[in-house]
Amino acid sequence: MKTGIILLNFGEPKEPTPEAVVPFLERIFLTNAGLEGRMSPEAARARSHELAVERAPGLIEEYEEIGGSPLNPQAAAQAVALADELTRRGHDVATYVAYQFAEPLIADVVEKARADGVERLVGLPVYPLCGPSTTVAALADTRRAVDALGWEVPVAEIGGWHRHPLYLELRADALRRTIAEAGLDLASPDVTLVFSVHGTPMKYIEEGSRYVEYAEEFCAALAEAVGAPDYRIGYQNHTNRPIAWTQPDIEKVIEEIEGGHVVVDAVSFMHEQSETLAELDIDLREDAEVKGLGFH
């Protein structure tokens, strides 16, 4: 039986132009339109367009600053590696990359999988921490795409997988290497381990999402794995809408650290993208260095 595995990802525009970035942002804002209360589909689309046009110049500047997002190429390479490994193990598989907010979109990839003769479908969100607008929304889009085609195919869904011991070890190994290469000791009072978590609107948490719980659980396990006696957690929040977000802001966490070095690990995603390369490697680094902190 041929199995199709769709790696569901965020996606980012291939070109830093308004023609590519505005539709990308519109999809993001439309997915989260309910954050500002109930509105008609027409009103939701209009509001999403308004927010996208406001946000686009800043995001385009970020893309230009980092030389373009590497997310899509990294996601494609991961899909190839997964197919190679499963084939080596004797499985009949085809792997696909589908993006929530950029092309190729989930609906288009589901249609391609059907055309390829896939007999069983697996939805694999490449988000270790299960969140409402990432994992949950991506799997829901996959189900809708299958239903819209009237495709009678069994679909398996993979939720959050931050508890997997091999994933924990992968992240711990990366942290150990960074710490060793910098000649640092996490037991030293001059070194602070900071986990940067992609923020989420508090409305989702109040409605029952366990995203913050998952993030705190994973950060505690990772700190223990690398032997860190203490650590801080901060959130990368995007205040495009006038709503409450997870706290504390990562910038506030860095502001409160006095002296020494900070080791920052972004735990919400597997691939580099604008949020890690621009918000952390550039903007947060500047905040830290202004305070005289070594930033790693």
PDB file of C-alpha atoms in Angstrom:
ATOM      1  CA  MET A   1       0.000   0.000   0.000  1.00  0.00           C
ATOM      2  CA  LYS A   2       1.498   3.314  -1.073  1.00  0.00           C
ATOM      3  CA  THR A   3       1.632   5.827   1.767  1.00  0.00           C
ATOM      4  CA  GLY A   4       1.766   9.539   1.159  1.00  0.00           C
ATOM      5  CA  ILE A   5       3.338  11.604   3.941  1.00  0.00           C
ATOM      6  CA  ILE A   6       2.586  15.313   3.816  1.00  0.00           C
ATOM      7  CA  LEU A   7       4.997  17.382   5.848  1.00  0.00           C
ATOM      8  CA  LEU A   8       2.842  20.323   6.880  1.00  0.00           C
ATOM      9  CA  ASN A   9       4.777  23.496   7.409  1.00  0.00           C
ATOM     10  CA  PHE A  10       4.391  27.246   7.771  1.00  0.00           C
ATOM     11  CA  GLY A  11       6.040  28.271   4.514  1.00  0.00           C
ATOM     12  CA  GLU A  12       7.426  31.672   3.643  1.00  0.00           C
ATOM     13  CA  PRO A  13       7.415  33.744   0.421  1.00  0.00           C
ATOM     14  CA  LYS A  14      10.101  32.922  -2.119  1.00  0.00           C
ATOM     15  CA  GLU A  15      10.598  36.576  -3.017  1.00  0.00           C
ATOM     16  CA  PRO A  16      10.622  39.634  -0.694  1.00  0.00           C
ATOM     17  CA  THR A  17       8.060  41.534  -2.774  1.00  0.00           C
ATOM     18  CA  PRO A  18       4.600  42.898  -1.896  1.00  0.00           C
ATOM     19  CA  GLU A  19       3.082  40.620  -4.555  1.00  0.00           C
ATOM     20  CA  ALA A  20       4.369  37.568  -2.668  1.00  0.00           C
ATOM     21  CA  VAL A  21       4.307  38.797   0.923  1.00  0.00           C
ATOM     22  CA  VAL A  22       0.817  40.358   1.127  1.00  0.00           C
ATOM     23  CA  PRO A  23      -1.088  37.168   0.084  1.00  0.00           C
ATOM     24  CA  PHE A  24       1.106  35.164   2.484  1.00  0.00           C
ATOM     25  CA  LEU A  25       0.215  37.458   5.373  1.00  0.00           C
ATOM     26  CA  GLU A  26      -3.451  37.545   4.374  1.00  0.00           C
ATOM     27  CA  ARG A  27      -3.647  33.765   4.776  1.00  0.00           C
ATOM     28  CA  ILE A  28      -2.086  33.977   8.233  1.00  0.00           C
ATOM     29  CA  PHE A  29      -4.419  36.723   9.427  1.00  0.00           C
ATOM     30  CA  LEU A  30      -7.468  35.022   7.943  1.00  0.00           C
ATOM     31  CA  THR A  31      -6.651  31.777   9.752  1.00  0.00           C
ATOM     32  CA  ASN A  32      -6.682  33.742  13.017  1.00  0.00           C
ATOM     33  CA  ALA A  33      -9.555  36.098  12.158  1.00  0.00           C
ATOM     34  CA  GLY A  34     -11.634  34.871  15.102  1.00  0.00           C
ATOM     35  CA  LEU A  35      -9.246  36.552  17.525  1.00  0.00           C
ATOM     36  CA  GLU A  36     -11.081  39.842  16.999  1.00  0.00           C
ATOM     37  CA  GLY A  37     -14.546  38.381  17.441  1.00  0.00           C
ATOM     38  CA  ARG A  38     -17.135  37.116  15.031  1.00  0.00           C
ATOM     39  CA  MET A  39     -17.353  38.748  11.640  1.00  0.00           C
ATOM     40  CA  SER A  40     -18.712  37.854   8.235  1.00  0.00           C
ATOM     41  CA  PRO A  41     -16.377  36.089   5.749  1.00  0.00           C
ATOM     42  CA  GLU A  42     -16.243  39.288   3.708  1.00  0.00           C
ATOM     43  CA  ALA A  43     -15.325  41.380   6.743  1.00  0.00           C
ATOM     44  CA  ALA A  44     -12.714  38.833   7.819  1.00  0.00           C
ATOM     45  CA  ARG A  45     -11.072  38.931   4.403  1.00  0.00           C
ATOM     46  CA  ALA A  46     -11.097  42.732   4.364  1.00  0.00           C
ATOM     47  CA  ARG A  47      -9.574  42.915   7.846  1.00  0.00           C
ATOM     48  CA  SER A  48      -6.945  40.327   6.926  1.00  0.00           C
ATOM     49  CA  HIS A  49      -5.976  42.357   3.873  1.00  0.00           C
ATOM     50  CA  GLU A  50      -5.736  45.527   5.966  1.00  0.00           C
ATOM     51  CA  LEU A  51      -3.438  43.851   8.496  1.00  0.00           C
ATOM     52  CA  ALA A  52      -1.342  42.276   5.730  1.00  0.00           C
ATOM     53  CA  VAL A  53      -0.737  45.596   3.995  1.00  0.00           C
ATOM     54  CA  GLU A  54       0.315  47.155   7.325  1.00  0.00           C
ATOM     55  CA  ARG A  55       2.713  44.332   8.210  1.00  0.00           C
ATOM     56  CA  ALA A  56       4.209  43.672   4.757  1.00  0.00           C
ATOM     57  CA  PRO A  57       6.847  46.481   4.638  1.00  0.00           C
ATOM     58  CA  GLY A  58       8.391  45.366   7.935  1.00  0.00           C
ATOM     59  CA  LEU A  59       8.464  41.711   6.917  1.00  0.00           C
ATOM     60  CA  ILE A  60       9.944  42.531   3.509  1.00  0.00           C
ATOM     61  CA  GLU A  61      12.680  44.473   5.297  1.00  0.00           C
ATOM     62  CA  GLU A  62      13.393  41.426   7.466  1.00  0.00           C
ATOM     63  CA  TYR A  63      13.637  39.146   4.421  1.00  0.00           C
ATOM     64  CA  GLU A  64      16.028  41.539   2.722  1.00  0.00           C
ATOM     65  CA  GLU A  65      18.102  41.792   5.886  1.00  0.00           C
ATOM     66  CA  ILE A  66      18.569  38.012   6.170  1.00  0.00           C
ATOM     67  CA  GLY A  67      18.952  37.454   2.419  1.00  0.00           C
ATOM     68  CA  GLY A  68      15.692  35.541   2.020  1.00  0.00           C
ATOM     69  CA  SER A  69      14.144  32.828   4.152  1.00  0.00           C
ATOM     70  CA  PRO A  70      15.755  29.362   4.017  1.00  0.00           C
ATOM     71  CA  LEU A  71      12.622  27.676   5.400  1.00  0.00           C
ATOM     72  CA  ASN A  72      11.270  26.262   2.126  1.00  0.00           C
ATOM     73  CA  PRO A  73      14.572  24.734   0.920  1.00  0.00           C
ATOM     74  CA  GLN A  74      15.169  23.215   4.356  1.00  0.00           C
ATOM     75  CA  ALA A  75      11.652  21.748   4.380  1.00  0.00           C
ATOM     76  CA  ALA A  76      12.166  20.249   0.910  1.00  0.00           C
ATOM     77  CA  ALA A  77      15.469  18.674   1.952  1.00  0.00           C
ATOM     78  CA  GLN A  78      13.821  17.177   5.024  1.00  0.00           C
ATOM     79  CA  ALA A  79      11.102  15.564   2.892  1.00  0.00           C
ATOM     80  CA  VAL A  80      13.708  14.003   0.603  1.00  0.00           C
ATOM     81  CA  ALA A  81      15.686  12.681   3.568  1.00  0.00           C
ATOM     82  CA  LEU A  82      12.544  11.187   5.115  1.00  0.00           C
ATOM     83  CA  ALA A  83      11.590   9.457   1.868  1.00  0.00           C
ATOM     84  CA  ASP A  84      15.103   8.057   1.480  1.00  0.00           C
ATOM     85  CA  GLU A  85      15.173   6.704   5.037  1.00  0.00           C
ATOM     86  CA  LEU A  86      11.719   5.102   4.904  1.00  0.00           C
ATOM     87  CA  THR A  87      12.455   3.580   1.505  1.00  0.00           C
ATOM     88  CA  ARG A  88      15.688   2.157   2.919  1.00  0.00           C
ATOM     89  CA  ARG A  89      13.581   0.527   5.631  1.00  0.00           C
ATOM     90  CA  GLY A  90      11.394  -1.121   3.005  1.00  0.00           C
ATOM     91  CA  HIS A  91       8.341   1.168   3.012  1.00  0.00           C
ATOM     92  CA  ASP A  92       6.474   2.228  -0.122  1.00  0.00           C
ATOM     93  CA  VAL A  93       6.189   5.972   0.474  1.00  0.00           C
ATOM     94  CA  ALA A  94       5.970   9.306  -1.252  1.00  0.00           C
ATOM     95  CA  THR A  95       6.721  12.449   0.734  1.00  0.00           C
ATOM     96  CA  TYR A  96       5.352  15.898   0.033  1.00  0.00           C
ATOM     97  CA  VAL A  97       5.842  19.370   1.453  1.00  0.00           C
ATOM     98  CA  ALA A  98       2.734  21.504   1.899  1.00  0.00           C
ATOM     99  CA  TYR A  99       2.551  24.983   3.383  1.00  0.00           C
ATOM    100  CA  GLN A 100      -0.235  26.592   5.344  1.00  0.00           C
ATOM    101  CA  PHE A 101       0.457  30.086   4.073  1.00  0.00           C
ATOM    102  CA  ALA A 102       2.668  29.842   0.976  1.00  0.00           C
ATOM    103  CA  GLU A 103       2.708  27.747  -2.168  1.00  0.00           C
ATOM    104  CA  PRO A 104       2.376  24.836  -2.585  1.00  0.00           C
ATOM    105  CA  LEU A 105      -0.734  25.061  -0.409  1.00  0.00           C
ATOM    106  CA  ILE A 106      -2.132  22.056   1.444  1.00  0.00           C
ATOM    107  CA  ALA A 107      -5.155  21.604  -0.843  1.00  0.00           C
ATOM    108  CA  ASP A 108      -2.935  21.479  -3.944  1.00  0.00           C
ATOM    109  CA  VAL A 109      -0.606  18.912  -2.409  1.00  0.00           C
ATOM    110  CA  VAL A 110      -3.472  16.687  -1.272  1.00  0.00           C
ATOM    111  CA  GLU A 111      -4.774  16.720  -4.833  1.00  0.00           C
ATOM    112  CA  LYS A 112      -1.327  15.770  -6.133  1.00  0.00           C
ATOM    113  CA  ALA A 113      -1.094  12.875  -3.667  1.00  0.00           C
ATOM    114  CA  ARG A 114      -4.385  11.496  -4.956  1.00  0.00           C
ATOM    115  CA  ALA A 115      -3.198  11.828  -8.564  1.00  0.00           C
ATOM    116  CA  ASP A 116      -0.019   9.932  -7.600  1.00  0.00           C
ATOM    117  CA  GLY A 117      -2.071   6.931  -6.509  1.00  0.00           C
ATOM    118  CA  VAL A 118      -1.518   7.287  -2.766  1.00  0.00           C
ATOM    119  CA  GLU A 119      -3.632   4.760  -0.838  1.00  0.00           C
ATOM    120  CA  ARG A 120      -2.994   5.999   2.678  1.00  0.00           C
ATOM    121  CA  LEU A 121      -2.254   9.539   3.846  1.00  0.00           C
ATOM    122  CA  VAL A 122      -0.252  10.770   6.827  1.00  0.00           C
ATOM    123  CA  GLY A 123      -0.448  14.398   7.955  1.00  0.00           C
ATOM    124  CA  LEU A 124       2.822  15.289   9.691  1.00  0.00           C
ATOM    125  CA  PRO A 125       2.989  18.883  10.963  1.00  0.00           C
ATOM    126  CA  VAL A 126       6.630  19.874  11.360  1.00  0.00           C
ATOM    127  CA  TYR A 127       5.875  21.667  14.630  1.00  0.00           C
ATOM    128  CA  PRO A 128       7.163  19.895  17.746  1.00  0.00           C
ATOM    129  CA  LEU A 129       4.901  21.949  20.050  1.00  0.00           C
ATOM    130  CA  CYS A 130       1.218  21.494  19.214  1.00  0.00           C
ATOM    131  CA  GLY A 131      -0.451  24.876  18.751  1.00  0.00           C
ATOM    132  CA  PRO A 132      -3.890  25.939  17.501  1.00  0.00           C
ATOM    133  CA  SER A 133      -2.793  27.987  14.490  1.00  0.00           C
ATOM    134  CA  THR A 134       0.004  25.592  13.519  1.00  0.00           C
ATOM    135  CA  THR A 135      -0.504  21.866  14.195  1.00  0.00           C
ATOM    136  CA  VAL A 136      -4.260  21.958  14.745  1.00  0.00           C
ATOM    137  CA  ALA A 137      -5.005  24.293  11.832  1.00  0.00           C
ATOM    138  CA  ALA A 138      -2.694  22.431   9.428  1.00  0.00           C
ATOM    139  CA  LEU A 139      -4.332  19.069  10.145  1.00  0.00           C
ATOM    140  CA  ALA A 140      -7.787  20.624   9.826  1.00  0.00           C
ATOM    141  CA  ASP A 141      -6.827  22.051   6.423  1.00  0.00           C
ATOM    142  CA  THR A 142      -5.669  18.592   5.353  1.00  0.00           C
ATOM    143  CA  ARG A 143      -8.972  16.994   6.357  1.00  0.00           C
ATOM    144  CA  ARG A 144     -10.929  19.704   4.545  1.00  0.00           C
ATOM    145  CA  ALA A 145      -8.863  19.201   1.394  1.00  0.00           C
ATOM    146  CA  VAL A 146      -9.478  15.437   1.421  1.00  0.00           C
ATOM    147  CA  ASP A 147     -13.211  15.940   2.014  1.00  0.00           C
ATOM    148  CA  ALA A 148     -13.474  18.564  -0.724  1.00  0.00           C
ATOM    149  CA  LEU A 149     -12.117  16.034  -3.221  1.00  0.00           C
ATOM    150  CA  GLY A 150     -14.515  13.346  -2.027  1.00  0.00           C
ATOM    151  CA  TRP A 151     -11.424  11.177  -1.615  1.00  0.00           C
ATOM    152  CA  GLU A 152     -12.029   8.003   0.358  1.00  0.00           C
ATOM    153  CA  VAL A 153      -8.545   7.572   1.777  1.00  0.00           C
ATOM    154  CA  PRO A 154      -7.502   6.676   5.347  1.00  0.00           C
ATOM    155  CA  VAL A 155      -5.780   9.643   6.988  1.00  0.00           C
ATOM    156  CA  ALA A 156      -3.475   9.373   9.989  1.00  0.00           C
ATOM    157  CA  GLU A 157      -2.698  12.554  11.906  1.00  0.00           C
ATOM    158  CA  ILE A 158       0.424  13.195  13.953  1.00  0.00           C
ATOM    159  CA  GLY A 159       0.059  15.785  16.688  1.00  0.00           C
ATOM    160  CA  GLY A 160       2.759  17.368  18.856  1.00  0.00           C
ATOM    161  CA  TRP A 161       5.878  15.282  19.346  1.00  0.00           C
ATOM    162  CA  HIS A 162       8.028  17.371  21.673  1.00  0.00           C
ATOM    163  CA  ARG A 163       8.139  14.485  24.166  1.00  0.00           C
ATOM    164  CA  HIS A 164       9.941  12.129  21.769  1.00  0.00           C
ATOM    165  CA  PRO A 165      13.262  11.211  23.450  1.00  0.00           C
ATOM    166  CA  LEU A 166      15.270  11.316  20.208  1.00  0.00           C
ATOM    167  CA  TYR A 167      14.005  14.797  19.421  1.00  0.00           C
ATOM    168  CA  LEU A 168      14.938  15.928  22.925  1.00  0.00           C
ATOM    169  CA  GLU A 169      18.433  14.498  22.452  1.00  0.00           C
ATOM    170  CA  LEU A 170      18.784  16.183  19.045  1.00  0.00           C
ATOM    171  CA  ARG A 171      18.034  19.572  20.575  1.00  0.00           C
ATOM    172  CA  ALA A 172      20.202  18.888  23.629  1.00  0.00           C
ATOM    173  CA  ASP A 173      23.134  17.939  21.392  1.00  0.00           C
ATOM    174  CA  ALA A 174      22.847  21.222  19.489  1.00  0.00           C
ATOM    175  CA  LEU A 175      22.820  23.161  22.761  1.00  0.00           C
ATOM    176  CA  ARG A 176      25.828  21.269  24.115  1.00  0.00           C
ATOM    177  CA  ARG A 177      27.815  22.029  20.960  1.00  0.00           C
ATOM    178  CA  THR A 178      26.967  25.738  21.117  1.00  0.00           C
ATOM    179  CA  ILE A 179      27.941  25.931  24.767  1.00  0.00           C
ATOM    180  CA  ALA A 180      31.197  24.032  24.224  1.00  0.00           C
ATOM    181  CA  GLU A 181      32.215  26.064  21.174  1.00  0.00           C
ATOM    182  CA  ALA A 182      31.667  29.275  23.131  1.00  0.00           C
ATOM    183  CA  GLY A 183      33.714  27.956  26.061  1.00  0.00           C
ATOM    184  CA  LEU A 184      30.818  28.502  28.470  1.00  0.00           C
ATOM    185  CA  ASP A 185      29.596  26.686  31.576  1.00  0.00           C
ATOM    186  CA  LEU A 186      25.835  26.660  32.234  1.00  0.00           C
ATOM    187  CA  ALA A 187      26.517  26.222  35.937  1.00  0.00           C
ATOM    188  CA  SER A 188      28.252  29.600  36.018  1.00  0.00           C
ATOM    189  CA  PRO A 189      26.204  32.517  37.394  1.00  0.00           C
ATOM    190  CA  ASP A 190      27.495  34.571  34.448  1.00  0.00           C
ATOM    191  CA  VAL A 191      25.692  32.363  31.896  1.00  0.00           C
ATOM    192  CA  THR A 192      21.918  32.420  31.433  1.00  0.00           C
ATOM    193  CA  LEU A 193      20.043  29.887  29.300  1.00  0.00           C
ATOM    194  CA  VAL A 194      17.033  31.473  27.606  1.00  0.00           C
ATOM    195  CA  PHE A 195      14.392  29.580  25.644  1.00  0.00           C
ATOM    196  CA  SER A 196      12.614  31.636  22.999  1.00  0.00           C
ATOM    197  CA  VAL A 197       9.100  30.349  22.260  1.00  0.00           C
ATOM    198  CA  HIS A 198       6.886  31.498  19.395  1.00  0.00           C
ATOM    199  CA  GLY A 199       4.140  33.481  21.127  1.00  0.00           C
ATOM    200  CA  THR A 200       0.445  32.784  20.844  1.00  0.00           C
ATOM    201  CA  PRO A 201      -2.649  34.855  21.651  1.00  0.00           C
ATOM    202  CA  MET A 202      -3.883  34.278  25.199  1.00  0.00           C
ATOM    203  CA  LYS A 203      -7.377  33.714  23.833  1.00  0.00           C
ATOM    204  CA  TYR A 204      -6.227  30.353  22.503  1.00  0.00           C
ATOM    205  CA  ILE A 205      -4.812  29.403  25.887  1.00  0.00           C
ATOM    206  CA  GLU A 206      -7.990  30.505  27.669  1.00  0.00           C
ATOM    207  CA  GLU A 207     -10.023  28.387  25.239  1.00  0.00           C
ATOM    208  CA  GLY A 208      -8.090  25.266  26.213  1.00  0.00           C
ATOM    209  CA  SER A 209      -4.892  25.123  24.154  1.00  0.00           C
ATOM    210  CA  ARG A 210      -2.062  23.515  26.135  1.00  0.00           C
ATOM    211  CA  TYR A 211       0.634  25.164  24.039  1.00  0.00           C
ATOM    212  CA  VAL A 212       2.200  27.040  26.968  1.00  0.00           C
ATOM    213  CA  GLU A 213       2.148  23.860  29.039  1.00  0.00           C
ATOM    214  CA  TYR A 214       3.890  21.962  26.232  1.00  0.00           C
ATOM    215  CA  ALA A 215       6.504  24.696  25.857  1.00  0.00           C
ATOM    216  CA  GLU A 216       7.247  24.800  29.584  1.00  0.00           C
ATOM    217  CA  GLU A 217       7.412  21.002  29.726  1.00  0.00           C
ATOM    218  CA  PHE A 218       9.865  20.811  26.838  1.00  0.00           C
ATOM    219  CA  CYS A 219      12.077  23.638  28.109  1.00  0.00           C
ATOM    220  CA  ALA A 220      12.302  21.985  31.539  1.00  0.00           C
ATOM    221  CA  ALA A 221      13.275  18.658  29.974  1.00  0.00           C
ATOM    222  CA  LEU A 222      15.841  20.286  27.687  1.00  0.00           C
ATOM    223  CA  ALA A 223      17.403  22.274  30.529  1.00  0.00           C
ATOM    224  CA  GLU A 224      17.717  19.099  32.566  1.00  0.00           C
ATOM    225  CA  ALA A 225      19.250  17.237  29.624  1.00  0.00           C
ATOM    226  CA  VAL A 226      22.043  19.813  29.244  1.00  0.00           C
ATOM    227  CA  GLY A 227      22.587  20.210  32.977  1.00  0.00           C
ATOM    228  CA  ALA A 228      21.344  23.773  33.287  1.00  0.00           C
ATOM    229  CA  PRO A 229      20.486  24.569  36.910  1.00  0.00           C
ATOM    230  CA  ASP A 230      18.332  27.526  35.877  1.00  0.00           C
ATOM    231  CA  TYR A 231      16.804  29.027  32.749  1.00  0.00           C
ATOM    232  CA  ARG A 232      14.368  31.657  31.514  1.00  0.00           C
ATOM    233  CA  ILE A 233      11.502  31.448  29.006  1.00  0.00           C
ATOM    234  CA  GLY A 234      10.451  34.346  26.781  1.00  0.00           C
ATOM    235  CA  TYR A 235       7.896  34.604  23.980  1.00  0.00           C
ATOM    236  CA  GLN A 236       8.243  36.091  20.518  1.00  0.00           C
ATOM    237  CA  ASN A 237       4.930  37.919  20.303  1.00  0.00           C
ATOM    238  CA  HIS A 238       3.447  39.665  17.265  1.00  0.00           C
ATOM    239  CA  THR A 239       1.137  42.446  18.345  1.00  0.00           C
ATOM    240  CA  ASN A 240      -0.582  43.130  15.031  1.00  0.00           C
ATOM    241  CA  ARG A 241      -3.968  42.944  16.727  1.00  0.00           C
ATOM    242  CA  PRO A 242      -4.963  44.694  19.975  1.00  0.00           C
ATOM    243  CA  ILE A 243      -5.125  41.456  21.976  1.00  0.00           C
ATOM    244  CA  ALA A 244      -3.239  39.838  24.856  1.00  0.00           C
ATOM    245  CA  TRP A 245      -0.311  37.535  24.045  1.00  0.00           C
ATOM    246  CA  THR A 246       1.780  35.080  26.044  1.00  0.00           C
ATOM    247  CA  GLN A 247       4.190  36.652  28.526  1.00  0.00           C
ATOM    248  CA  PRO A 248       6.920  37.572  29.185  1.00  0.00           C
ATOM    249  CA  ASP A 249       8.156  39.033  25.897  1.00  0.00           C
ATOM    250  CA  ILE A 250      11.589  37.701  24.962  1.00  0.00           C
ATOM    251  CA  GLU A 251      12.912  41.282  24.777  1.00  0.00           C
ATOM    252  CA  LYS A 252      11.849  41.866  28.386  1.00  0.00           C
ATOM    253  CA  VAL A 253      13.655  38.717  29.498  1.00  0.00           C
ATOM    254  CA  ILE A 254      16.906  39.868  27.889  1.00  0.00           C
ATOM    255  CA  GLU A 255      16.469  43.347  29.359  1.00  0.00           C
ATOM    256  CA  GLU A 256      16.337  41.903  32.886  1.00  0.00           C
ATOM    257  CA  ILE A 257      19.554  39.867  32.615  1.00  0.00           C
ATOM    258  CA  GLU A 258      22.520  41.555  34.249  1.00  0.00           C
ATOM    259  CA  GLY A 259      26.002  40.829  32.919  1.00  0.00           C
ATOM    260  CA  GLY A 260      27.685  37.796  31.443  1.00  0.00           C
ATOM    261  CA  HIS A 261      26.405  35.701  28.546  1.00  0.00           C
ATOM    262  CA  VAL A 262      23.051  34.502  27.239  1.00  0.00           C
ATOM    263  CA  VAL A 263      22.522  31.270  25.301  1.00  0.00           C
ATOM    264  CA  VAL A 264      19.253  31.493  23.351  1.00  0.00           C
ATOM    265  CA  ASP A 265      17.462  28.458  21.924  1.00  0.00           C
ATOM    266  CA  ALA A 266      14.350  28.877  19.751  1.00  0.00           C
ATOM    267  CA  VAL A 267      12.241  25.798  20.488  1.00  0.00           C
ATOM    268  CA  SER A 268       9.025  26.181  18.460  1.00  0.00           C
ATOM    269  CA  PHE A 269      10.254  25.333  14.962  1.00  0.00           C
ATOM    270  CA  MET A 270      12.585  22.873  13.241  1.00  0.00           C
ATOM    271  CA  HIS A 271      13.667  25.135  10.383  1.00  0.00           C
ATOM    272  CA  GLU A 272      15.283  28.534  10.200  1.00  0.00           C
ATOM    273  CA  GLN A 273      12.976  31.327   9.096  1.00  0.00           C
ATOM    274  CA  SER A 274      12.500  35.066   9.445  1.00  0.00           C
ATOM    275  CA  GLU A 275      11.554  34.806  13.115  1.00  0.00           C
ATOM    276  CA  THR A 276      14.776  33.101  14.132  1.00  0.00           C
ATOM    277  CA  LEU A 277      17.140  34.812  11.707  1.00  0.00           C
ATOM    278  CA  ALA A 278      15.803  38.363  11.945  1.00  0.00           C
ATOM    279  CA  GLU A 279      14.091  38.585  15.329  1.00  0.00           C
ATOM    280  CA  LEU A 280      16.679  36.602  17.268  1.00  0.00           C
ATOM    281  CA  ASP A 281      19.978  36.560  15.382  1.00  0.00           C
ATOM    282  CA  ILE A 282      19.767  40.257  14.530  1.00  0.00           C
ATOM    283  CA  ASP A 283      17.281  42.209  16.665  1.00  0.00           C
ATOM    284  CA  LEU A 284      17.612  40.309  19.954  1.00  0.00           C
ATOM    285  CA  ARG A 285      21.383  40.100  19.531  1.00  0.00           C
ATOM    286  CA  GLU A 286      21.495  43.882  19.286  1.00  0.00           C
ATOM    287  CA  ASP A 287      19.395  44.207  22.457  1.00  0.00           C
ATOM    288  CA  ALA A 288      21.761  41.871  24.300  1.00  0.00           C
ATOM    289  CA  GLU A 289      24.956  43.488  23.083  1.00  0.00           C
ATOM    290  CA  VAL A 290      23.716  46.966  24.007  1.00  0.00           C
ATOM    291  CA  LYS A 291      23.536  45.629  27.570  1.00  0.00           C
ATOM    292  CA  GLY A 292      27.062  44.239  27.255  1.00  0.00           C
ATOM    293  CA  LEU A 293      25.898  40.617  27.126  1.00  0.00           C
ATOM    294  CA  GLY A 294      27.643  37.926  25.126  1.00  0.00           C
ATOM    295  CA  PHE A 295      24.978  36.487  22.800  1.00  0.00           C
ATOM    296  CA  HIS A 296      25.039  32.881  21.606  1.00  0.00           C
TER     297      HIS A 296
END
